[in-house]
Amino acid sequence: MAEIGHGGKEIKERILQPAEAQDKIKGLTEIPLRRQLANEVIGISYGFFSPLEGFMNKADVDAVVNKMTLADGTIWPIPILFDLPDKEVADYGVAPGKSVVLTYQGNPMALFEIDEVFEYDKQAMCKSIFGTDEAKHPGCKRIYETSDKFVGGKITLVKEPTINEPFGPYFLPPLKMRQVFKEKGWSRTVAHQTRNVPHTGHEWLMKGAFFQTYADLPIEKPEVGVVVNAIIGEKRVKDYIDEAIILCQDELEKSGYFGPHNHLTTLTFWDMRYAGPKEAIFHAILRTNLGITHHMYGRDHAGVGDYYGAYEAHHLLDSVRDKLDITPVYSMNWLYCPVCAEITSEGLCNHKDKQQKFSGTLIRSIVTDGVKPPRLIIRPEVFDRIMECAEKYGQGSPFVTEEYLEKRTPVFNIEPL
């Protein structure tokens, strides 16, 4: 039976068999990919970005910028772009109707069937997507750094990525993830979007969303799963290292704070745009394609700095609820109250002058010092796993350093055909 994703379209994997791949790419021009674009190729080919079948043409970009839809009217908030400098467009002979091979790490990765080569007003694109055209916004910075020309056309994998350890078990593309949900017997699932190791505020964000999602279902057997979908993408110095993010999220289940009956840790390759409300819509689309029924949204979802209001993403989601196939689950901040002597929500506890919010800066300083914090801040097993990851993967630090970026094992490789 067909698996249906965003926009009512069937999820299809665009992957060639080895013999067919060899035949299709024979004699074609090769164009090397940077890591950012290799991530997008994976997202397109496995159906994470359904109904997209490739990088966007100008008509789709126009619709995204002006109407927050694709050209066919399907809601879509962020352009998925392939860029090339003018010189490389000329040198590679990139033109409509031509096919090329996209390579990564020196090996063929994907067939690119070119439909269009075009330019676009980057400032107007930024203003629409991010609500600002300031170069200091990381999403704007990314767009301003793209090359002169954009190239639209269909993408098909000719070689599937090899997912390196420890990430292998957590890479579940849409069709595979939907099968896992069926095997677990989950009739509802709720996504947790993250780029962090979990403190207890995150844990209770997930548990609160679990209860909201369970709602009116019968309780005789587990029917709801919390799906941690960690974003693995561009790393900046002082971010948590990817290995710590994925393994510490999974540690909550391994140590019993959740169980396999109600928790699953997964990953998606995506470079955050920090587009706030627009990225909240994109996350809804992405998780719809993964087969997830509900999505938790806390304060300032996917925001950066003070560009967006605390609950602006909630309001935009509400305005397009009828165009999305996923149910938003909204949450206030989870914090610690010394009077209640527990983790609670700012919407529950009335000890306003005593509440202690989780400070990312404080937690990072605790982790940096290597002194095990109270279990009400970070579960001891999670802290131990952070320290283990620092030694095993981070050259002594659980945070990204220049040395880590230079020496780390890539999350995925493309092997020779």
PDB file of N, CA and C in Angstrom, residues 154-212:
ATOM      1  N   LYS A 154      15.665  17.352 -11.313  1.00  0.00           N
ATOM      2  CA  LYS A 154      15.421  16.148 -10.522  1.00  0.00           C
ATOM      3  C   LYS A 154      16.723  15.486 -10.086  1.00  0.00           C
ATOM      4  N   ILE A 155      16.644  14.874  -8.888  1.00  0.00           N
ATOM      5  CA  ILE A 155      17.787  14.202  -8.271  1.00  0.00           C
ATOM      6  C   ILE A 155      17.443  12.734  -8.059  1.00  0.00           C
ATOM      7  N   THR A 156      18.383  11.844  -8.389  1.00  0.00           N
ATOM      8  CA  THR A 156      18.232  10.415  -8.114  1.00  0.00           C
ATOM      9  C   THR A 156      19.556   9.879  -7.588  1.00  0.00           C
ATOM     10  N   LEU A 157      19.524   9.205  -6.436  1.00  0.00           N
ATOM     11  CA  LEU A 157      20.750   8.619  -5.888  1.00  0.00           C
ATOM     12  C   LEU A 157      21.251   7.503  -6.805  1.00  0.00           C
ATOM     13  N   VAL A 158      22.555   7.514  -7.046  1.00  0.00           N
ATOM     14  CA  VAL A 158      23.175   6.382  -7.745  1.00  0.00           C
ATOM     15  C   VAL A 158      23.967   5.526  -6.756  1.00  0.00           C
ATOM     16  N   LYS A 159      24.223   6.073  -5.577  1.00  0.00           N
ATOM     17  CA  LYS A 159      24.912   5.324  -4.529  1.00  0.00           C
ATOM     18  C   LYS A 159      24.396   5.791  -3.176  1.00  0.00           C
ATOM     19  N   GLU A 160      23.832   4.864  -2.399  1.00  0.00           N
ATOM     20  CA  GLU A 160      23.332   5.218  -1.076  1.00  0.00           C
ATOM     21  C   GLU A 160      24.484   5.502  -0.126  1.00  0.00           C
ATOM     22  N   PRO A 161      24.287   6.429   0.808  1.00  0.00           N
ATOM     23  CA  PRO A 161      25.363   6.736   1.751  1.00  0.00           C
ATOM     24  C   PRO A 161      25.600   5.596   2.728  1.00  0.00           C
ATOM     25  N   THR A 162      26.841   5.441   3.138  1.00  0.00           N
ATOM     26  CA  THR A 162      27.193   4.552   4.249  1.00  0.00           C
ATOM     27  C   THR A 162      27.189   5.400   5.513  1.00  0.00           C
ATOM     28  N   ILE A 163      26.283   5.099   6.422  1.00  0.00           N
ATOM     29  CA  ILE A 163      26.171   5.884   7.663  1.00  0.00           C
ATOM     30  C   ILE A 163      27.166   5.317   8.669  1.00  0.00           C
ATOM     31  N   ASN A 164      28.110   6.137   9.100  1.00  0.00           N
ATOM     32  CA  ASN A 164      29.162   5.683  10.000  1.00  0.00           C
ATOM     33  C   ASN A 164      28.685   5.603  11.439  1.00  0.00           C
ATOM     34  N   GLU A 165      29.361   4.784  12.214  1.00  0.00           N
ATOM     35  CA  GLU A 165      29.031   4.654  13.632  1.00  0.00           C
ATOM     36  C   GLU A 165      29.458   5.914  14.375  1.00  0.00           C
ATOM     37  N   PRO A 166      28.712   6.299  15.409  1.00  0.00           N
ATOM     38  CA  PRO A 166      27.602   5.568  16.034  1.00  0.00           C
ATOM     39  C   PRO A 166      26.227   5.883  15.449  1.00  0.00           C
ATOM     40  N   PHE A 167      26.164   6.509  14.268  1.00  0.00           N
ATOM     41  CA  PHE A 167      24.911   7.053  13.759  1.00  0.00           C
ATOM     42  C   PHE A 167      24.037   6.034  13.024  1.00  0.00           C
ATOM     43  N   GLY A 168      24.633   4.932  12.574  1.00  0.00           N
ATOM     44  CA  GLY A 168      23.929   3.985  11.726  1.00  0.00           C
ATOM     45  C   GLY A 168      22.540   3.582  12.190  1.00  0.00           C
ATOM     46  N   PRO A 169      22.379   3.146  13.460  1.00  0.00           N
ATOM     47  CA  PRO A 169      21.065   2.676  13.909  1.00  0.00           C
ATOM     48  C   PRO A 169      19.984   3.756  13.941  1.00  0.00           C
ATOM     49  N   TYR A 170      20.391   5.016  13.872  1.00  0.00           N
ATOM     50  CA  TYR A 170      19.442   6.112  14.053  1.00  0.00           C
ATOM     51  C   TYR A 170      18.974   6.721  12.728  1.00  0.00           C
ATOM     52  N   PHE A 171      19.571   6.268  11.609  1.00  0.00           N
ATOM     53  CA  PHE A 171      19.159   6.787  10.302  1.00  0.00           C
ATOM     54  C   PHE A 171      18.000   5.942   9.778  1.00  0.00           C
ATOM     55  N   LEU A 172      16.809   6.477   9.918  1.00  0.00           N
ATOM     56  CA  LEU A 172      15.586   5.792   9.492  1.00  0.00           C
ATOM     57  C   LEU A 172      14.859   6.688   8.489  1.00  0.00           C
ATOM     58  N   PRO A 173      15.067   6.467   7.188  1.00  0.00           N
ATOM     59  CA  PRO A 173      14.351   7.254   6.182  1.00  0.00           C
ATOM     60  C   PRO A 173      12.844   7.034   6.286  1.00  0.00           C
ATOM     61  N   PRO A 174      12.044   7.878   5.632  1.00  0.00           N
ATOM     62  CA  PRO A 174      10.587   7.833   5.809  1.00  0.00           C
ATOM     63  C   PRO A 174       9.949   6.453   5.679  1.00  0.00           C
ATOM     64  N   LEU A 175      10.261   5.707   4.628  1.00  0.00           N
ATOM     65  CA  LEU A 175       9.594   4.414   4.454  1.00  0.00           C
ATOM     66  C   LEU A 175       9.994   3.431   5.555  1.00  0.00           C
ATOM     67  N   LYS A 176      11.262   3.468   5.956  1.00  0.00           N
ATOM     68  CA  LYS A 176      11.727   2.598   7.028  1.00  0.00           C
ATOM     69  C   LYS A 176      11.115   3.011   8.368  1.00  0.00           C
ATOM     70  N   MET A 177      11.067   4.301   8.644  1.00  0.00           N
ATOM     71  CA  MET A 177      10.538   4.763   9.922  1.00  0.00           C
ATOM     72  C   MET A 177       9.061   4.403  10.068  1.00  0.00           C
ATOM     73  N   ARG A 178       8.313   4.552   8.997  1.00  0.00           N
ATOM     74  CA  ARG A 178       6.890   4.196   9.044  1.00  0.00           C
ATOM     75  C   ARG A 178       6.719   2.700   9.356  1.00  0.00           C
ATOM     76  N   GLN A 179       7.614   1.878   8.836  1.00  0.00           N
ATOM     77  CA  GLN A 179       7.556   0.451   9.127  1.00  0.00           C
ATOM     78  C   GLN A 179       7.843   0.182  10.599  1.00  0.00           C
ATOM     79  N   VAL A 180       8.808   0.889  11.166  1.00  0.00           N
ATOM     80  CA  VAL A 180       9.126   0.740  12.588  1.00  0.00           C
ATOM     81  C   VAL A 180       7.920   1.109  13.451  1.00  0.00           C
ATOM     82  N   PHE A 181       7.223   2.184  13.100  1.00  0.00           N
ATOM     83  CA  PHE A 181       6.024   2.568  13.857  1.00  0.00           C
ATOM     84  C   PHE A 181       4.988   1.441  13.847  1.00  0.00           C
ATOM     85  N   LYS A 182       4.802   0.816  12.692  1.00  0.00           N
ATOM     86  CA  LYS A 182       3.838  -0.279  12.597  1.00  0.00           C
ATOM     87  C   LYS A 182       4.265  -1.450  13.469  1.00  0.00           C
ATOM     88  N   GLU A 183       5.553  -1.764  13.461  1.00  0.00           N
ATOM     89  CA  GLU A 183       6.061  -2.871  14.273  1.00  0.00           C
ATOM     90  C   GLU A 183       5.870  -2.601  15.767  1.00  0.00           C
ATOM     91  N   LYS A 184       5.968  -1.345  16.169  1.00  0.00           N
ATOM     92  CA  LYS A 184       5.798  -0.983  17.573  1.00  0.00           C
ATOM     93  C   LYS A 184       4.320  -0.854  17.959  1.00  0.00           C
ATOM     94  N   GLY A 185       3.434  -0.810  16.972  1.00  0.00           N
ATOM     95  CA  GLY A 185       2.018  -0.690  17.258  1.00  0.00           C
ATOM     96  C   GLY A 185       1.580   0.706  17.657  1.00  0.00           C
ATOM     97  N   TRP A 186       2.346   1.708  17.239  1.00  0.00           N
ATOM     98  CA  TRP A 186       2.011   3.081  17.592  1.00  0.00           C
ATOM     99  C   TRP A 186       0.972   3.644  16.621  1.00  0.00           C
ATOM    100  N   SER A 187      -0.140   4.119  17.151  1.00  0.00           N
ATOM    101  CA  SER A 187      -1.141   4.769  16.310  1.00  0.00           C
ATOM    102  C   SER A 187      -0.938   6.279  16.266  1.00  0.00           C
ATOM    103  N   ARG A 188      -0.203   6.813  17.246  1.00  0.00           N
ATOM    104  CA  ARG A 188       0.164   8.232  17.254  1.00  0.00           C
ATOM    105  C   ARG A 188       1.627   8.356  17.639  1.00  0.00           C
ATOM    106  N   THR A 189       2.283   9.346  17.069  1.00  0.00           N
ATOM    107  CA  THR A 189       3.673   9.633  17.386  1.00  0.00           C
ATOM    108  C   THR A 189       3.827  11.141  17.511  1.00  0.00           C
ATOM    109  N   VAL A 190       4.762  11.569  18.363  1.00  0.00           N
ATOM    110  CA  VAL A 190       4.977  13.004  18.538  1.00  0.00           C
ATOM    111  C   VAL A 190       6.471  13.285  18.399  1.00  0.00           C
ATOM    112  N   ALA A 191       6.821  14.221  17.528  1.00  0.00           N
ATOM    113  CA  ALA A 191       8.218  14.520  17.211  1.00  0.00           C
ATOM    114  C   ALA A 191       8.808  15.518  18.195  1.00  0.00           C
ATOM    115  N   HIS A 192      10.049  15.240  18.585  1.00  0.00           N
ATOM    116  CA  HIS A 192      10.852  16.187  19.359  1.00  0.00           C
ATOM    117  C   HIS A 192      12.034  16.614  18.499  1.00  0.00           C
ATOM    118  N   GLN A 193      12.033  17.883  18.110  1.00  0.00           N
ATOM    119  CA  GLN A 193      13.091  18.480  17.298  1.00  0.00           C
ATOM    120  C   GLN A 193      14.231  18.899  18.227  1.00  0.00           C
ATOM    121  N   THR A 194      15.476  18.477  17.926  1.00  0.00           N
ATOM    122  CA  THR A 194      16.557  18.854  18.834  1.00  0.00           C
ATOM    123  C   THR A 194      17.898  18.923  18.129  1.00  0.00           C
ATOM    124  N   ARG A 195      18.779  19.764  18.705  1.00  0.00           N
ATOM    125  CA  ARG A 195      20.194  19.817  18.341  1.00  0.00           C
ATOM    126  C   ARG A 195      21.040  19.816  19.616  1.00  0.00           C
ATOM    127  N   ASN A 196      20.464  19.298  20.709  1.00  0.00           N
ATOM    128  CA  ASN A 196      21.129  19.356  22.003  1.00  0.00           C
ATOM    129  C   ASN A 196      21.133  18.008  22.702  1.00  0.00           C
ATOM    130  N   VAL A 197      22.014  17.883  23.684  1.00  0.00           N
ATOM    131  CA  VAL A 197      21.886  16.766  24.619  1.00  0.00           C
ATOM    132  C   VAL A 197      20.752  17.139  25.575  1.00  0.00           C
ATOM    133  N   PRO A 198      20.051  16.152  26.144  1.00  0.00           N
ATOM    134  CA  PRO A 198      18.856  16.467  26.923  1.00  0.00           C
ATOM    135  C   PRO A 198      19.142  16.767  28.403  1.00  0.00           C
ATOM    136  N   HIS A 199      18.650  17.900  28.886  1.00  0.00           N
ATOM    137  CA  HIS A 199      18.552  18.103  30.330  1.00  0.00           C
ATOM    138  C   HIS A 199      17.125  17.752  30.743  1.00  0.00           C
ATOM    139  N   THR A 200      16.827  17.845  32.004  1.00  0.00           N
ATOM    140  CA  THR A 200      15.518  17.370  32.466  1.00  0.00           C
ATOM    141  C   THR A 200      14.371  18.251  31.991  1.00  0.00           C
ATOM    142  N   GLY A 201      14.660  19.505  31.652  1.00  0.00           N
ATOM    143  CA  GLY A 201      13.616  20.324  31.041  1.00  0.00           C
ATOM    144  C   GLY A 201      13.186  19.752  29.704  1.00  0.00           C
ATOM    145  N   HIS A 202      14.166  19.316  28.887  1.00  0.00           N
ATOM    146  CA  HIS A 202      13.840  18.656  27.620  1.00  0.00           C
ATOM    147  C   HIS A 202      13.067  17.364  27.867  1.00  0.00           C
ATOM    148  N   GLU A 203      13.515  16.610  28.869  1.00  0.00           N
ATOM    149  CA  GLU A 203      12.847  15.344  29.175  1.00  0.00           C
ATOM    150  C   GLU A 203      11.374  15.566  29.485  1.00  0.00           C
ATOM    151  N   TRP A 204      11.085  16.594  30.276  1.00  0.00           N
ATOM    152  CA  TRP A 204       9.691  16.834  30.639  1.00  0.00           C
ATOM    153  C   TRP A 204       8.904  17.511  29.519  1.00  0.00           C
ATOM    154  N   LEU A 205       9.583  18.204  28.634  1.00  0.00           N
ATOM    155  CA  LEU A 205       8.926  18.680  27.416  1.00  0.00           C
ATOM    156  C   LEU A 205       8.396  17.480  26.640  1.00  0.00           C
ATOM    157  N   MET A 206       9.217  16.441  26.519  1.00  0.00           N
ATOM    158  CA  MET A 206       8.806  15.234  25.803  1.00  0.00           C
ATOM    159  C   MET A 206       7.690  14.500  26.551  1.00  0.00           C
ATOM    160  N   LYS A 207       7.810  14.404  27.858  1.00  0.00           N
ATOM    161  CA  LYS A 207       6.799  13.676  28.630  1.00  0.00           C
ATOM    162  C   LYS A 207       5.463  14.425  28.620  1.00  0.00           C
ATOM    163  N   GLY A 208       5.533  15.746  28.697  1.00  0.00           N
ATOM    164  CA  GLY A 208       4.293  16.519  28.608  1.00  0.00           C
ATOM    165  C   GLY A 208       3.618  16.335  27.266  1.00  0.00           C
ATOM    166  N   ALA A 209       4.423  16.354  26.180  1.00  0.00           N
ATOM    167  CA  ALA A 209       3.865  16.153  24.841  1.00  0.00           C
ATOM    168  C   ALA A 209       3.312  14.739  24.687  1.00  0.00           C
ATOM    169  N   PHE A 210       3.949  13.768  25.328  1.00  0.00           N
ATOM    170  CA  PHE A 210       3.451  12.393  25.297  1.00  0.00           C
ATOM    171  C   PHE A 210       2.033  12.329  25.866  1.00  0.00           C
ATOM    172  N   PHE A 211       1.830  12.958  27.030  1.00  0.00           N
ATOM    173  CA  PHE A 211       0.498  12.936  27.648  1.00  0.00           C
ATOM    174  C   PHE A 211      -0.521  13.675  26.779  1.00  0.00           C
ATOM    175  N   GLN A 212      -0.126  14.804  26.199  1.00  0.00           N
ATOM    176  CA  GLN A 212      -1.042  15.548  25.333  1.00  0.00           C
ATOM    177  C   GLN A 212      -1.440  14.719  24.109  1.00  0.00           C
TER     178      GLN A 212
END
